[in-house]
Coordinates of C-alpha atoms in Angstrom, one line a residue:
M54 CA -99.8 127.4 247.1
N55 CA -100.8 130.8 248.4
C56 CA -98.5 133.8 248.5
Q57 CA -97.3 133.0 252.0
D58 CA -96.5 129.4 251.3
I59 CA -94.5 130.5 248.0
F60 CA -92.5 133.0 250.1
D61 CA -91.8 130.4 252.8
Y62 CA -90.5 127.9 250.4
V63 CA -88.2 130.6 248.8
M64 CA -86.8 131.7 252.1
S65 CA -86.0 128.0 252.9
Y66 CA -83.5 128.2 250.1
A67 CA -82.4 132.0 250.5
R68 CA -80.7 131.0 253.6
K69 CA -79.8 127.4 253.0
D70 CA -76.3 126.0 253.8
L71 CA -74.5 126.1 250.3
I72 CA -72.6 122.9 251.1
S73 CA -75.7 120.7 251.8
L74 CA -77.2 122.3 248.7
K75 CA -74.3 121.2 246.4
N76 CA -74.9 117.5 247.9
E77 CA -78.4 117.4 246.5
P78 CA -78.7 115.9 242.9
L79 CA -78.1 117.9 239.9
E80 CA -81.6 117.3 238.3
S81 CA -83.1 118.2 241.8
R82 CA -81.2 121.6 241.9
I83 CA -82.1 122.5 238.3
Q84 CA -85.7 121.7 239.0
I85 CA -85.6 123.8 242.2
Y86 CA -84.2 126.8 240.2
N87 CA -86.8 126.7 237.5
E88 CA -89.6 126.4 240.2
I89 CA -88.2 129.4 242.1
K90 CA -88.1 131.5 238.9
K91 CA -91.6 130.6 238.0
N92 CA -92.7 131.5 241.6
R93 CA -90.9 134.8 241.3
S94 CA -92.9 135.8 238.3
Y95 CA -96.2 134.7 239.9
Y96 CA -95.5 136.4 243.2
E97 CA -94.6 139.8 241.5
N98 CA -97.7 139.8 239.5
N99 CA -100.1 138.4 242.1
C100 CA -98.6 139.1 245.6
T101 CA -97.2 142.5 245.7
K102 CA -100.1 144.8 245.0
G103 CA -100.4 146.2 248.4
L104 CA -96.7 146.5 249.2
S105 CA -94.7 149.6 249.2
F106 CA -91.9 150.3 246.6
N107 CA -89.2 149.3 249.2
E108 CA -91.3 146.3 250.5
K109 CA -91.7 145.0 247.0
N110 CA -88.1 145.3 246.1
L111 CA -87.2 143.5 249.4
M112 CA -89.4 140.5 248.8
L113 CA -88.4 140.1 245.3
G114 CA -84.9 140.3 246.5
F115 CA -85.1 137.3 248.6
F116 CA -86.3 135.3 245.3
D117 CA -83.1 136.6 243.7
L118 CA -81.1 135.6 246.8
A119 CA -82.4 132.0 246.6
L120 CA -82.0 132.0 242.9
I121 CA -78.3 133.0 243.1
R122 CA -77.5 130.5 245.9
V123 CA -79.0 127.6 243.7
A124 CA -77.1 129.1 240.7
S125 CA -74.0 129.2 242.7
S126 CA -74.2 125.5 243.5
L127 CA -74.5 124.9 239.7
K128 CA -71.7 127.1 238.6
D129 CA -69.0 124.6 238.4
C130 CA -71.2 121.5 237.1
N131 CA -70.3 119.9 233.8
D132 CA -73.8 120.3 232.5
S133 CA -75.1 122.4 229.5
I134 CA -78.4 123.5 231.5
A135 CA -76.3 124.3 234.6
A136 CA -74.1 126.4 232.6
L137 CA -76.9 128.3 231.1
I138 CA -78.5 128.9 234.5
S139 CA -75.1 130.1 236.0
K140 CA -75.0 132.8 233.4
D141 CA -78.2 134.5 234.8
F142 CA -76.0 136.4 237.3
T143 CA -72.9 138.6 236.7
D144 CA -69.5 138.1 238.3
D145 CA -70.2 141.0 240.6
E146 CA -73.3 139.6 241.8
Y147 CA -71.7 136.2 242.6
T148 CA -68.8 137.9 244.4
A149 CA -71.3 140.1 246.6
F150 CA -73.2 136.7 247.3
L151 CA -70.2 134.7 248.2
K152 CA -68.7 137.2 250.5
L153 CA -72.0 137.4 252.4
D154 CA -72.2 133.6 252.6
K155 CA -68.7 133.5 254.1
F156 CA -70.2 134.5 257.5
L157 CA -73.4 132.6 257.3
L158 CA -72.8 130.7 260.4
L159 CA -73.2 134.0 262.3
D160 CA -76.8 134.0 261.4
Y161 CA -77.6 130.8 263.2
I162 CA -75.7 131.2 266.5
K163 CA -77.2 132.8 269.7
D164 CA -76.2 136.0 271.5
T165 CA -74.9 134.1 274.5
E166 CA -72.6 132.0 272.0
I167 CA -71.2 135.2 270.6
A168 CA -70.5 136.4 274.1
T169 CA -68.7 133.1 275.2
A170 CA -66.6 133.3 271.9
L171 CA -65.5 136.7 272.8
F172 CA -65.0 135.8 276.4
N173 CA -62.7 133.0 275.5
K174 CA -60.5 135.3 273.2
T175 CA -59.0 137.2 276.0
G176 CA -56.6 140.0 274.9
K177 CA -58.0 139.5 271.5
I178 CA -61.4 141.1 271.8
Y179 CA -60.6 144.0 269.3
D180 CA -58.9 141.7 266.8
V181 CA -62.0 139.3 266.7
I182 CA -64.5 142.0 266.2
K183 CA -62.2 144.0 263.7
K184 CA -61.7 141.0 261.5
W185 CA -65.4 140.7 261.1
Y186 CA -66.0 144.2 260.9
D187 CA -63.4 144.9 258.2
E188 CA -64.5 142.3 256.0
E189 CA -68.3 142.8 256.2
M190 CA -68.7 146.4 256.6
Y191 CA -66.4 146.9 253.5
E192 CA -68.6 144.6 251.5
Y193 CA -71.8 146.6 252.9
E194 CA -70.3 149.9 251.9
K195 CA -69.7 148.6 248.4
L196 CA -73.3 147.6 248.1
L197 CA -74.2 151.3 249.1
E198 CA -71.7 152.7 246.7
P199 CA -72.7 153.5 243.1
G200 CA -70.4 151.8 240.5
E201 CA -68.5 149.5 243.1
Y202 CA -70.8 146.4 242.6
K203 CA -72.9 146.1 239.4
I204 CA -75.8 144.2 240.8
R205 CA -79.6 144.2 240.1
Q206 CA -81.5 146.5 242.4
T207 CA -83.7 143.9 244.1
L208 CA -80.8 141.5 244.8
G209 CA -78.9 144.4 246.3
V210 CA -81.7 145.3 248.7
A211 CA -81.9 141.8 249.8
L212 CA -78.2 141.5 250.4
R213 CA -78.0 144.9 252.4
H214 CA -80.9 143.5 254.5
E215 CA -79.1 140.4 255.5
Y216 CA -76.0 142.4 256.3
I217 CA -78.0 144.6 258.5
N218 CA -79.7 141.6 260.4
R219 CA -76.0 140.3 260.9
F220 CA -75.0 143.7 262.4
E221 CA -77.8 143.5 264.8
K222 CA -76.8 139.9 265.9
I223 CA -73.3 141.0 266.5
K224 CA -74.3 144.0 268.5
S225 CA -76.4 141.9 270.7
G226 CA -73.6 139.5 271.2
I227 CA -71.2 142.2 272.1
I228 CA -73.9 143.6 274.7
A229 CA -74.2 140.1 276.2
Y230 CA -70.3 139.9 276.4
F231 CA -70.4 143.0 278.4
S232 CA -72.9 141.6 280.8
K233 CA -70.9 138.3 281.1
D234 CA -67.4 140.0 281.9
P235 CA -67.6 143.4 283.8
G236 CA -64.0 144.0 283.0
A237 CA -64.7 143.6 279.2
P238 CA -65.2 147.4 278.6
R239 CA -61.8 148.2 280.1
Q240 CA -60.1 145.7 278.3
L241 CA -61.9 146.8 275.0
F242 CA -60.8 150.4 275.7
N243 CA -57.1 149.3 276.1
E244 CA -57.1 147.6 272.8
Y245 CA -58.7 150.6 271.2
E246 CA -56.0 152.6 272.7
Y247 CA -53.6 150.9 270.5
V248 CA -55.7 151.6 267.5
I249 CA -56.1 155.5 268.4
R250 CA -52.2 155.6 268.7
K251 CA -52.0 154.2 265.4
Q252 CA -54.6 156.6 264.0
Y253 CA -52.5 159.5 265.4
E254 CA -49.4 158.3 263.6
A255 CA -51.5 158.3 260.4
E256 CA -52.6 161.7 261.1
I257 CA -49.0 162.9 261.6
E258 CA -48.1 161.4 258.1
R259 CA -51.4 163.0 256.7
R260 CA -50.1 166.5 257.9
K261 CA -46.7 165.8 256.2
I262 CA -48.5 165.3 252.9
E263 CA -50.6 168.2 253.4
E264 CA -47.7 170.5 254.1
N265 CA -46.1 169.1 250.9
M266 CA -49.2 169.8 249.0
R267 CA -49.2 173.3 250.3
K268 CA -45.7 173.9 249.0
I269 CA -46.7 172.7 245.7
A270 CA -49.8 175.0 245.6
E271 CA -47.5 178.0 246.6
E272 CA -45.3 177.2 243.7
K273 CA -48.4 176.9 241.4
I274 CA -49.6 180.4 242.7
D275 CA -46.3 181.8 241.7
E276 CA -46.5 180.5 238.3
L277 CA -50.1 181.7 238.2
E278 CA -49.2 185.3 239.2
K279 CA -46.6 185.5 236.5
E280 CA -49.2 184.1 233.9
I281 CA -51.7 186.8 235.1
E282 CA -49.1 189.5 234.6
K283 CA -48.5 188.2 231.0
L284 CA -52.4 188.3 230.6
R285 CA -52.5 191.8 231.7
E286 CA -49.9 193.0 229.2
E287 CA -51.7 191.0 226.4
K288 CA -55.0 192.6 227.5
E289 CA -53.6 196.1 227.4
K290 CA -52.5 195.5 223.8
I291 CA -55.9 194.1 222.8
D292 CA -57.7 197.0 224.4
K293 CA -55.6 199.3 222.3
Y294 CA -56.3 197.3 219.3
L295 CA -60.0 197.3 220.0
D296 CA -60.0 200.9 220.5
N297 CA -58.3 201.7 217.1
Y298 CA -59.7 198.7 215.1
G299 CA -62.9 197.6 216.8
V300 CA -64.8 198.7 213.8
K301 CA -62.9 196.3 211.7
G302 CA -64.0 193.5 213.9
V303 CA -67.6 194.4 213.6
T304 CA -67.3 194.7 209.7
L305 CA -65.7 191.2 209.6
E306 CA -68.5 189.9 211.6
D307 CA -71.0 191.4 209.3
K308 CA -69.4 190.0 206.3
I309 CA -69.4 186.6 207.7
K310 CA -73.1 187.0 208.5
K311 CA -74.0 187.9 205.1
M312 CA -72.1 185.0 203.8
I313 CA -74.1 182.6 206.0
T314 CA -77.3 184.2 204.8
F315 CA -76.3 183.9 201.1
L316 CA -75.2 180.1 201.7
Q317 CA -78.4 179.3 203.5
G318 CA -80.4 180.9 200.6
Q319 CA -78.5 178.6 198.2
V320 CA -79.3 175.7 200.2
K321 CA -83.0 176.4 200.1
E322 CA -83.0 176.9 196.3
L323 CA -81.0 173.6 195.9
I324 CA -83.4 171.7 197.9
E325 CA -86.5 173.1 196.1
Q326 CA -84.6 172.1 192.8
K327 CA -84.0 168.6 194.3
K328 CA -87.7 168.3 195.0
I329 CA -88.9 169.1 191.5
L330 CA -86.4 166.8 190.0
E331 CA -87.5 164.0 192.3
S332 CA -91.1 164.6 191.3
Q333 CA -90.3 164.7 187.4
K334 CA -88.4 161.5 188.1
A335 CA -91.4 160.0 189.7
E336 CA -93.7 160.9 186.8
L337 CA -91.3 159.3 184.2
E338 CA -91.1 156.2 186.2
N339 CA -94.8 155.9 186.1
Y340 CA -94.9 156.8 182.5
V341 CA -92.3 154.1 181.7
I342 CA -94.5 151.3 182.9
K343 CA -97.1 152.3 180.4
L344 CA -94.9 152.3 177.2
K345 CA -93.8 149.6 175.0
N346 CA -90.5 147.9 175.4
E347 CA -88.9 149.8 172.4
S348 CA -89.6 153.1 174.0
K349 CA -88.5 152.3 177.5
T350 CA -84.7 152.4 176.9
V351 CA -85.0 156.2 175.9
I352 CA -87.1 157.0 179.0
E353 CA -84.9 154.9 181.4
S354 CA -81.8 156.7 180.2
E355 CA -83.7 160.1 180.9
I356 CA -84.4 158.7 184.6
K357 CA -80.8 157.8 184.9
R358 CA -79.9 161.5 184.1
Y359 CA -82.3 162.6 186.8
E360 CA -80.7 160.4 189.2
D361 CA -77.4 161.7 188.5
T362 CA -78.4 165.3 188.7
I363 CA -80.3 164.5 192.0
R364 CA -77.1 162.9 193.5
Q365 CA -75.0 166.0 192.4
L366 CA -77.5 168.3 194.0
T367 CA -77.6 166.2 197.3
E368 CA -73.6 166.7 197.5
K369 CA -73.8 170.2 196.8
I370 CA -76.6 170.6 199.6
Q371 CA -74.2 168.8 202.0
N372 CA -71.1 170.9 201.0
Y373 CA -73.1 174.2 201.5
Q374 CA -74.4 173.0 204.8
N375 CA -71.0 172.1 206.2
A376 CA -69.7 175.6 205.0
V377 CA -72.6 177.1 206.9
S378 CA -71.7 175.3 210.1
K379 CA -68.0 176.1 209.9
L380 CA -68.8 179.8 209.1
Q381 CA -71.2 179.7 212.2
I382 CA -68.4 178.6 214.5
E383 CA -65.8 181.0 213.0
N384 CA -68.4 183.9 213.6
L385 CA -69.0 182.7 217.2
E386 CA -65.6 182.6 217.9
L387 CA -65.0 186.1 216.8
Q388 CA -67.8 187.3 218.7
E389 CA -66.5 185.6 221.8
K390 CA -63.0 186.9 221.5
I391 CA -64.4 190.4 221.2
N392 CA -66.7 189.8 224.2
E393 CA -63.8 188.3 226.1
Y394 CA -61.3 191.2 225.8
K395 CA -64.2 193.7 226.7
N396 CA -64.5 191.7 230.0
I397 CA -68.0 190.4 229.1
S398 CA -68.5 187.2 231.2
E399 CA -71.9 185.6 232.1
S400 CA -70.3 183.7 234.9
S401 CA -69.4 185.3 238.1
I402 CA -68.6 182.0 240.1
A403 CA -65.2 180.5 239.9
I404 CA -65.1 176.8 240.2
S405 CA -61.7 175.3 241.6
N406 CA -60.1 172.2 240.0
T407 CA -61.0 170.0 242.9
E408 CA -64.7 171.2 242.8
A409 CA -64.7 170.6 239.2
R410 CA -63.2 167.1 239.6
I411 CA -65.9 166.2 242.4
M412 CA -68.7 167.4 240.0
E413 CA -67.4 165.1 237.1
V414 CA -67.0 162.1 239.4
N415 CA -70.7 162.6 240.6
F416 CA -72.1 163.1 237.2
I417 CA -70.4 160.3 235.5
G418 CA -71.2 158.0 238.5
R419 CA -75.0 159.0 238.5
F420 CA -75.2 158.3 234.7
E421 CA -73.6 154.8 235.0
M422 CA -75.7 154.0 238.0
K423 CA -78.8 154.8 235.9
M424 CA -77.5 153.1 232.9
N425 CA -76.8 150.0 235.0
T426 CA -80.1 149.9 236.7
V427 CA -81.6 147.1 234.5
P428 CA -84.0 146.0 233.0
R429 CA -84.4 148.9 230.7
K430 CA -85.8 149.5 227.3
F431 CA -84.4 151.6 224.5
F432 CA -86.0 152.5 221.2
D433 CA -84.2 152.8 217.8
P434 CA -86.2 155.5 215.9
I435 CA -84.1 154.9 212.8
R436 CA -84.9 151.2 212.3
K437 CA -88.3 151.4 214.4
G438 CA -87.5 148.7 217.0
E439 CA -87.3 148.2 220.7
I440 CA -84.2 147.0 222.5
N441 CA -84.4 145.2 226.0
V442 CA -81.4 145.3 228.1
D443 CA -81.6 142.8 231.0
K444 CA -78.2 142.7 232.3
T445 CA -75.3 145.1 232.2
S446 CA -73.1 142.7 230.2
D447 CA -75.4 143.4 227.2
Y448 CA -73.8 146.9 226.8
I449 CA -70.7 147.7 225.1
I450 CA -69.0 150.5 227.3
E451 CA -66.3 152.6 226.1
R452 CA -64.4 155.4 228.0
S453 CA -61.9 158.3 227.1
D454 CA -60.3 161.2 229.0
E455 CA -58.9 164.5 227.4
I456 CA -56.5 165.0 230.4
N457 CA -54.1 162.4 229.1
S458 CA -53.2 164.8 226.1
L459 CA -51.9 167.6 228.5
N460 CA -48.9 165.8 229.8
V461 CA -50.1 166.1 233.5
N462 CA -47.9 164.5 236.2
P463 CA -49.6 161.2 236.9
K464 CA -49.4 161.8 240.5
E465 CA -51.6 165.1 240.2
L466 CA -54.1 163.6 237.8
H467 CA -56.7 163.3 240.7
L468 CA -56.4 167.0 241.3
Y469 CA -58.0 168.1 238.0
P470 CA -61.2 167.2 235.9
H471 CA -60.6 164.8 233.1
N472 CA -63.2 165.7 230.6
T473 CA -64.4 162.1 230.5
E474 CA -66.6 160.8 228.0
V475 CA -68.5 157.4 228.6
T476 CA -70.2 155.6 225.8
Y477 CA -72.8 153.1 226.0
I478 CA -73.6 151.0 222.8
I479 CA -76.9 149.2 222.9
R480 CA -77.3 146.7 220.1
K481 CA -80.0 144.1 219.3
R482 CA -78.8 141.4 216.6
R483 CA -81.6 140.6 214.0
L484 CA -81.2 137.7 211.5
L485 CA -83.1 139.0 208.5
K486 CA -83.2 142.8 209.3
E487 CA -80.6 145.3 210.1
D488 CA -79.4 145.3 213.7
L489 CA -81.1 147.8 216.1
I490 CA -78.6 150.3 217.7
V491 CA -78.7 153.3 219.8
I492 CA -75.6 154.9 221.4
I493 CA -75.8 156.9 224.5
K494 CA -73.0 159.2 225.8
A495 CA -72.1 161.2 228.9
K496 CA -69.6 164.0 228.4
F497 CA -68.1 166.1 231.0
L498 CA -67.0 169.4 229.2
S499 CA -64.9 172.0 230.8
H500 CA -61.9 174.4 230.0
I501 CA -59.5 171.9 231.2
E502 CA -56.5 173.7 230.5
N503 CA -57.7 176.5 232.7
Y504 CA -57.8 174.1 235.8
V505 CA -54.5 172.7 235.0
K506 CA -52.8 176.1 234.6
K507 CA -54.9 178.5 236.8
L508 CA -56.4 175.9 239.3
A509 CA -59.9 177.4 238.6
D510 CA -62.3 178.5 235.9
D511 CA -65.0 181.0 235.9
K512 CA -65.8 180.8 232.0
T513 CA -69.2 179.5 231.1
I514 CA -69.3 176.9 228.1
S515 CA -69.7 178.8 224.8
L516 CA -71.3 177.9 221.6
A517 CA -68.0 177.5 219.8
D518 CA -67.0 174.9 222.6
I519 CA -70.2 173.0 222.1
L520 CA -70.1 173.1 218.4
E521 CA -66.5 172.0 218.2
Y522 CA -67.6 168.9 220.2
L523 CA -70.7 168.2 218.4
D524 CA -69.1 168.5 214.9
K525 CA -66.8 165.5 215.7
S526 CA -69.9 163.5 216.9
I527 CA -72.1 164.3 214.0
D528 CA -69.7 162.6 211.4
A529 CA -69.9 159.4 213.3
A530 CA -73.8 159.6 213.6
R531 CA -74.2 160.3 209.9
Q532 CA -71.8 157.8 208.6
G533 CA -73.5 154.9 210.7
K534 CA -77.1 156.4 210.6
V535 CA -77.2 155.6 214.3
L536 CA -79.0 157.9 216.8
H537 CA -76.6 159.3 219.2
V538 CA -78.0 160.8 222.6
I539 CA -75.4 162.8 224.3
G540 CA -75.6 164.5 227.7
I541 CA -73.0 167.2 228.0
A542 CA -72.5 168.5 231.5
S543 CA -70.5 171.7 232.5
P544 CA -69.4 172.6 236.0
T545 CA -69.6 176.5 235.3
G546 CA -72.8 176.4 233.4
F547 CA -73.6 177.5 229.7
D548 CA -73.8 180.9 228.3
K549 CA -77.0 182.3 227.1
K550 CA -76.3 181.8 223.5
V551 CA -75.8 178.2 223.9
K552 CA -79.2 177.8 225.5
E553 CA -80.9 179.7 222.9
Y554 CA -79.0 177.9 219.9
I555 CA -80.0 174.3 221.6
S556 CA -83.7 175.3 221.8
S557 CA -83.7 176.9 218.2
D558 CA -85.0 175.6 214.8
D559 CA -81.4 176.0 213.4
F560 CA -80.2 173.3 215.9
K561 CA -82.9 170.8 214.9
K562 CA -82.1 171.3 211.3
N563 CA -78.2 171.0 211.8
F564 CA -78.0 168.4 214.2
T565 CA -81.4 166.8 215.5
D566 CA -82.2 166.0 211.8
Y567 CA -78.9 164.1 211.5
Y568 CA -79.3 161.2 214.2
L569 CA -78.1 163.5 217.1
S570 CA -80.2 164.3 220.2
V571 CA -78.6 166.5 222.9
C572 CA -79.3 167.3 226.6
L573 CA -77.2 170.1 228.4
I574 CA -76.6 169.6 232.2
D575 CA -75.8 172.7 234.1
L576 CA -74.1 171.3 237.3
L577 CA -74.3 174.6 239.1
S578 CA -78.0 174.9 238.9
G579 CA -79.2 171.4 237.9
E580 CA -80.8 172.8 234.9
L581 CA -81.5 170.6 231.9
I582 CA -81.6 172.4 228.5
Y583 CA -82.7 170.5 225.4
N584 CA -84.7 171.0 222.0
K585 CA -88.4 170.7 222.7
L586 CA -88.9 170.0 219.0
D587 CA -86.8 166.7 219.3
N588 CA -89.4 164.1 220.5
R589 CA -86.7 161.5 220.8
I590 CA -84.8 163.0 223.6
N591 CA -87.9 162.9 226.1
S592 CA -87.4 159.1 226.7
Y593 CA -83.6 159.7 227.8
I594 CA -84.1 162.9 230.1
D595 CA -84.3 160.8 233.2
I596 CA -80.8 159.4 232.7
F597 CA -79.2 162.8 232.8
E598 CA -81.3 164.3 235.8
Q599 CA -79.0 164.9 238.7
E600 CA -81.5 163.7 241.3
L601 CA -82.0 160.1 242.1
E602 CA -85.4 158.9 242.7
T603 CA -84.5 158.3 246.5
E604 CA -83.5 161.9 246.6
K605 CA -86.7 163.1 245.2
I606 CA -88.7 161.1 247.6
F607 CA -86.7 162.5 250.6
K608 CA -87.4 165.9 249.2
A609 CA -91.1 165.3 248.9
K610 CA -91.2 163.8 252.4
D611 CA -89.5 166.9 253.6
I612 CA -92.1 169.2 251.9
T613 CA -94.9 167.1 253.2
K614 CA -93.9 167.0 256.6
R615 CA -93.6 170.8 256.6
E616 CA -97.3 171.0 255.2
L617 CA -98.4 168.6 258.0
M618 CA -96.9 170.9 260.6
K619 CA -98.9 173.9 259.3
S620 CA -102.5 172.2 259.4
G621 CA -102.3 168.7 260.6
H622 CA -103.4 167.4 257.2
V623 CA -102.3 167.6 253.3
T624 CA -103.8 166.3 250.1
L625 CA -101.7 164.7 247.5
S626 CA -103.1 167.0 244.7
S627 CA -102.1 170.1 246.7
V628 CA -98.5 169.0 247.2
V629 CA -98.3 167.9 243.4
Q630 CA -99.4 171.3 242.1
E631 CA -98.0 173.6 244.6
Y632 CA -94.4 172.1 244.4
N633 CA -94.4 170.8 241.0
L634 CA -93.8 167.3 242.0
P635 CA -94.4 164.2 240.0
E636 CA -97.5 162.3 241.4
L637 CA -95.8 159.1 241.7
I638 CA -93.0 160.6 243.8
A639 CA -95.5 162.3 246.0
K640 CA -97.5 159.2 246.5
K641 CA -94.4 157.3 247.5
A642 CA -93.6 160.0 250.0
F643 CA -97.0 159.7 251.4
Y644 CA -96.8 156.0 252.0
E645 CA -93.3 156.1 253.4
L646 CA -94.4 158.9 255.9
Q647 CA -97.4 156.5 256.9
K648 CA -94.9 153.7 257.4
E649 CA -92.7 155.8 259.6
N650 CA -96.1 156.7 261.8
I651 CA -95.8 160.4 260.9
G652 CA -99.2 160.4 259.5
K653 CA -102.1 158.2 258.2
I654 CA -103.5 158.0 254.7
Y655 CA -107.3 158.4 254.1
D656 CA -109.2 158.5 251.0
V657 CA -111.7 161.4 251.1
N658 CA -114.1 161.6 248.1
G659 CA -111.4 160.1 245.8
E660 CA -108.7 162.5 247.1
I661 CA -105.7 161.0 248.9
V662 CA -105.1 162.8 252.3
L663 CA -102.3 162.4 254.8
K664 CA -103.4 163.3 258.4
R665 CA -100.9 163.7 261.3
D666 CA -101.2 161.2 263.9

């Protein structure tokens, strides 16, 4: 079969009545499923080269629609092969498909039949339309909302396409109904009047709630003013302390720095001693091979002594490094207290509690959406192996919130950020080797107490904040010898010292070398901060980027349209270089603009050019 014949065959099953499909023999349905699956692979490799990104997704989506329809007919069959096939799709995917299939009859009736049906429902026009609209539009919105339905991208595109077609069919039927019954608009408006009245009553209720919230906010403000007054008094005391004893604080800081330098020197010396011992041990091991049996016992005893000494040195190095880490945190906390009391603040932007909560929901939602866009590949750099994730059920997902420890009224939880942490554990079982495993975390980090007590925060995340969180993570990474990739997002940004430290050699030695890769996400600026010496983080950066691919393409289209307005044509290379766009994103923008008849693409001496029509 050629590409068109294959597609026509698939479409005959993509929209086939599920009841009639279930009446076909079990063996026949299994054979159909396997044939569609094989055709999908062939079609993707041989028939989609000239299609745009969206067109390819839609075409492959119809294959998935046909496959889930056949799989749905096999779901309750008492057969081992049918049971395996039914596991190819998630519960969310079956739910979304079956809710679309519920109104399948609407796809096959004519506009005039819809008009007649509405005409015969005199007095119930609004009810008939609203019943369909409530059920179908809600499902359609869920397909658009990240995190609602966890379904593969191509199937989601096909389901949305079928919904849109159905919307157009209903719209045409309503227009035909208006033509059939001249009094229909008046009757429809009467019924809408009832709904508007209900909406008005709901608005009155909303205003009551709003007034109640205003009173609560006023009480909070009173509490806040009292808290501010206390802070003013405390600040005056601290100012006096700094005036009189500030030099002591600097002296203490100098002492801590000297101790850190001393300990780091000790660590360096111990590492050198360890290398010398390991070299001597290796020489003895080579020598013992050449000796006769009676001499081996003496040399092997000496090797054992070297091993014990090396182990003790390793423990001592670890203890020194832990001491250095703790002293660095204490030093940072001291510096930050001095700076804070002198009113040194790198952030002049106050973020309210509700703004921070919205930032958190958006950050976690985008992270989960990207992780759930499968298939995905992950590399375990410790055990040198690749993990393929084909379905979201392959993940082990854990979630935790810090706000639960603050005794906040459950009714007010939605008003504050939660400092949510979402963990995805990706594991591949292996029979004769150690399992492959990578752990990816998204952490929203904020001064949550400030949002609860003061309803806002303007402090950037400090190095002490970061190290306090990372110290907890590094223990788990070291013990399991598992790569932890952590994206830490802040609503108020990060101070200068954090950015410098994350990019430094010290960070690589203290954290990156111990199975930890970190990316900071500044939700105010969209900036990503990570250590350029850590090659492992590069393959995970796209997960923490705040822009989705569709948003990047939309921005690239907007830039290209502006350039077209200036001169009537624009080259791909000029857009890529001038605006620092990824070439693939810019190319997709060009082809989408051509599809929208805004311009036409030409190849001029190997250069892609878009000319305005």
